Coordinates of N, CA and C in Angstrom, one line a residue:
X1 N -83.4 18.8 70.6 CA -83.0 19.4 71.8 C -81.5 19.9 71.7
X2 N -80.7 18.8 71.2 CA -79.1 19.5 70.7 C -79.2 20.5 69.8
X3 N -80.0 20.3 68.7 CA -80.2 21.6 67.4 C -80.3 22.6 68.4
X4 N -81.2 23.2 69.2 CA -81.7 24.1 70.2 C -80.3 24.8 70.9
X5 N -79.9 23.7 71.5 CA -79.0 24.5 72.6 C -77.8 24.6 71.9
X6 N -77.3 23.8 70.3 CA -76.2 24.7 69.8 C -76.2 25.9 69.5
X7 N -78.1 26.3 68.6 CA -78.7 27.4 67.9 C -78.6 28.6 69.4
X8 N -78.6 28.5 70.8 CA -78.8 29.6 71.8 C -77.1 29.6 71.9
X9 N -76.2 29.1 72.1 CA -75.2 29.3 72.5 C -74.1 29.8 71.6
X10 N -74.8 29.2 70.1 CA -74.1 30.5 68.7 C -74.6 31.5 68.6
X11 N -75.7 32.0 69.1 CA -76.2 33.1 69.1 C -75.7 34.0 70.1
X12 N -75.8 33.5 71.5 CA -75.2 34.2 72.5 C -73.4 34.7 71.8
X13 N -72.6 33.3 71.7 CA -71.5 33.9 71.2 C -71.5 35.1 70.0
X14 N -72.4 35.1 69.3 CA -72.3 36.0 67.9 C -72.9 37.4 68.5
X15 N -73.9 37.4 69.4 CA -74.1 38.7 70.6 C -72.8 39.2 71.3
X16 N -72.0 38.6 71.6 CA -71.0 38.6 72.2 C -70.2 39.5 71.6
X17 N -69.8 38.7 70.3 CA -68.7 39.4 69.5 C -70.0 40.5 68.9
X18 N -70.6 41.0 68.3 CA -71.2 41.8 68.2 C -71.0 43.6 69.0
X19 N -71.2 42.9 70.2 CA -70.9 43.9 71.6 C -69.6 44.6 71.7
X20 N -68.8 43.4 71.8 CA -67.5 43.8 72.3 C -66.7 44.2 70.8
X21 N -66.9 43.9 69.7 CA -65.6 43.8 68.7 C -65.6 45.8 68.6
X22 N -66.7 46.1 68.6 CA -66.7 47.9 68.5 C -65.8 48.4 69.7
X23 N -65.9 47.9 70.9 CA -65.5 48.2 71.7 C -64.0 48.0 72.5
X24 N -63.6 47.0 71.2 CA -62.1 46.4 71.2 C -60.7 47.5 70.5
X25 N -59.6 47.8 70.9 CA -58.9 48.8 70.6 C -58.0 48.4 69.9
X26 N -57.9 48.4 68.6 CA -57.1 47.5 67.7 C -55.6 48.6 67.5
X27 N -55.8 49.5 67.6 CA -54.5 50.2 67.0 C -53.6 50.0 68.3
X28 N -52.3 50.8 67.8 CA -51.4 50.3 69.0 C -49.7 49.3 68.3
X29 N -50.4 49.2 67.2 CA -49.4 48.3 66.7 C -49.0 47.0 67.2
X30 N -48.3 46.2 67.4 CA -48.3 45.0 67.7 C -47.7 45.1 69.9
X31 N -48.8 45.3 70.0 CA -49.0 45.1 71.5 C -49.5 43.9 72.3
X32 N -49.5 44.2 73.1 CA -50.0 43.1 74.5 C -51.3 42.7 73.8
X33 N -51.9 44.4 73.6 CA -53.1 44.6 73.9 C -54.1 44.1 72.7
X34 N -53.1 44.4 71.2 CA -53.6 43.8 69.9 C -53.8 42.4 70.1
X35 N -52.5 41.6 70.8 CA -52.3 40.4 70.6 C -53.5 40.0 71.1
X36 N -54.5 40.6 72.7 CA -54.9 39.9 72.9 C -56.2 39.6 72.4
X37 N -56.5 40.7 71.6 CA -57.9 41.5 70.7 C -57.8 40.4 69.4
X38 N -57.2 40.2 69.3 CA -56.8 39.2 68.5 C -57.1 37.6 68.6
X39 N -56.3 37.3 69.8 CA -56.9 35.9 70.3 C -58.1 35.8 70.7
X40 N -59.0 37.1 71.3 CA -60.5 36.4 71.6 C -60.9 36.8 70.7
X41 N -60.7 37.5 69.3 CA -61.8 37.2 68.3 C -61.4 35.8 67.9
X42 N -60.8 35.5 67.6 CA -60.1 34.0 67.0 C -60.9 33.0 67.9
X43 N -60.8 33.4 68.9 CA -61.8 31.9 70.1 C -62.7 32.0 69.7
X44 N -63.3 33.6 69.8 CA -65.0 33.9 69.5 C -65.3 33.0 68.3
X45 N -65.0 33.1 67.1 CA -65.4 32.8 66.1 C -65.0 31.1 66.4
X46 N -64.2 30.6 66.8 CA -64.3 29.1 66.6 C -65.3 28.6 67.3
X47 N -65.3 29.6 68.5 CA -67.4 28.6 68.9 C -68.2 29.1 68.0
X48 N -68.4 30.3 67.4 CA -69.5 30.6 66.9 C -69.1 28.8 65.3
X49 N -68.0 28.9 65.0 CA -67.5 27.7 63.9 C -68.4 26.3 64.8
X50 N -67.8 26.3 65.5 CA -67.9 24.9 66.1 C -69.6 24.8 66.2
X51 N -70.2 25.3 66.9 CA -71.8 25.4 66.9 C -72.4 25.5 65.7
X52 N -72.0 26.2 64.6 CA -72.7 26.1 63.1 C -72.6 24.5 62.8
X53 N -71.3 24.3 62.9 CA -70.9 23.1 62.0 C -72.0 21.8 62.7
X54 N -72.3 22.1 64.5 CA -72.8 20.9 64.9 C -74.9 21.2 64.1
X55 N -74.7 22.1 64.4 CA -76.7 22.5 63.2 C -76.3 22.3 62.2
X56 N -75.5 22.4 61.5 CA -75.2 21.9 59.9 C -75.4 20.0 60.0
X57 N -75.0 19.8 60.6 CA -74.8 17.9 61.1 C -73.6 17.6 59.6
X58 N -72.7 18.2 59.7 CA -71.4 17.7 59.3 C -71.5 16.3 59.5
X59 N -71.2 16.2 60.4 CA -70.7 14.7 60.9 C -71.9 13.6 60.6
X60 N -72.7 13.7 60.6 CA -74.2 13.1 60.7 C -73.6 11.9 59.5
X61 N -73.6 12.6 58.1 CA -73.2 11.4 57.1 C -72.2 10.5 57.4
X62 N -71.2 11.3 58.0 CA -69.4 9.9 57.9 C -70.0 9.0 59.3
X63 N -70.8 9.5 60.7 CA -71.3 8.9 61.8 C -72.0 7.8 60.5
X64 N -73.0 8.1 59.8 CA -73.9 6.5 58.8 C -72.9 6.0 58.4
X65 N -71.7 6.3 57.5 CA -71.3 5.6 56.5 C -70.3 4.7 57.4
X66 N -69.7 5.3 58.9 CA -68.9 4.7 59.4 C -69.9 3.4 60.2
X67 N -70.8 3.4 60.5 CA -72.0 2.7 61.3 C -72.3 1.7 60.3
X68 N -72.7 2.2 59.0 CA -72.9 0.8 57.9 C -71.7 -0.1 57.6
X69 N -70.4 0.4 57.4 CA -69.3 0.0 57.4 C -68.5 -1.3 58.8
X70 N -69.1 -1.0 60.0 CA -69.2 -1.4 61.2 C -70.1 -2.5 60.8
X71 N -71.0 -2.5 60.7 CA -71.9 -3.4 60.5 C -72.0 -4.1 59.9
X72 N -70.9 -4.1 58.6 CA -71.0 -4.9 57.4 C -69.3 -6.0 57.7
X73 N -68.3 -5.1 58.6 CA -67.3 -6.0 59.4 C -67.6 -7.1 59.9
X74 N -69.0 -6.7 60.9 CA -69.5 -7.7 62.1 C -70.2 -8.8 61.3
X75 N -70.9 -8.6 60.0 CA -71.2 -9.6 59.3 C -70.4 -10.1 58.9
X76 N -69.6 -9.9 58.0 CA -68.6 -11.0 57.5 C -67.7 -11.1 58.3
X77 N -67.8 -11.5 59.7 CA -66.7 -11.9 60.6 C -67.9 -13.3 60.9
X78 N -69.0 -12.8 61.2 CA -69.9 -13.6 61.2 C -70.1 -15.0 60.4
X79 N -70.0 -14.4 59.0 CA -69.9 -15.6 58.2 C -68.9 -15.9 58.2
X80 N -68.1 -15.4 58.4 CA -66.5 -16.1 58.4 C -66.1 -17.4 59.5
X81 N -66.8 -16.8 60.9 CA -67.1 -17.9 61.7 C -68.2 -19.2 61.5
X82 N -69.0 -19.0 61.0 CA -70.0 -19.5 60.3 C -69.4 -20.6 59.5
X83 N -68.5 -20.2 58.8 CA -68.3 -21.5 58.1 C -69.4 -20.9 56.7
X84 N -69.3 -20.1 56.2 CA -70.2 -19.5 54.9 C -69.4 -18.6 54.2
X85 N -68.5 -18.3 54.2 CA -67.5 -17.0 53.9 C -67.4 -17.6 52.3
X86 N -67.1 -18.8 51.9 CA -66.7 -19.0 50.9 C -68.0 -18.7 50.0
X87 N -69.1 -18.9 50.4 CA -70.2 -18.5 49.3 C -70.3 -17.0 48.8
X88 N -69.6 -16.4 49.7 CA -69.7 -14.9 49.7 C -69.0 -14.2 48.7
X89 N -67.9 -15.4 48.2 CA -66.6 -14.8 47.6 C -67.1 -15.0 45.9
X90 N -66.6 -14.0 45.5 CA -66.9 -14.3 43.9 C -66.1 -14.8 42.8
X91 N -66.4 -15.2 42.4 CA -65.8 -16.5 41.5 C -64.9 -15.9 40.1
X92 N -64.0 -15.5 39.7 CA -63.5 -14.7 38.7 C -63.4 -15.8 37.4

């Protein structure tokens, strides 16, 4: 259901800039009007960024690695309370 509604609302934005970027008046030299042709492509594309990156699942791996890592704290605090910590430790 999240894949979905990132996949409609990067598309809507990439419709968007589509529409409008022909219709945007870039000459003028450094104007109000460049500046501002400017900053909404720049937003445009960081949602269209931001919505790719969440269907890509960037994050998906460091969310596991950070979650295994969490979990492996809560144990050895565990054994540490436990009174077992020293079995745990390796003997050089």
């Amino acid at each position: 259901m999240k894949g979905k509604k990132s996949l409609v609302y990067m598309g809507l934005a990439l419709g968007m800039i589509i529409y409008a970027v022909p219709r945007l008046d870039f000459g003028g030299g450094l104007s109000l009007q460049s500046v501002f042709v400017v900053a909404w492509i720049g937003f445009a594309l960081l949602v269209v960024a931001a919505h790719l990156h969440e269907l890509l699942g960037v994050e998906e791996e460091a969310k596991r690695e950070q979650l295994r890592v969490k979990r492996m704290r809560r144990w050895q605090l565990e054994q540490t309370v436990l009174g077992r910590r020293k079995l745990l430790q390796v003997k050089k």
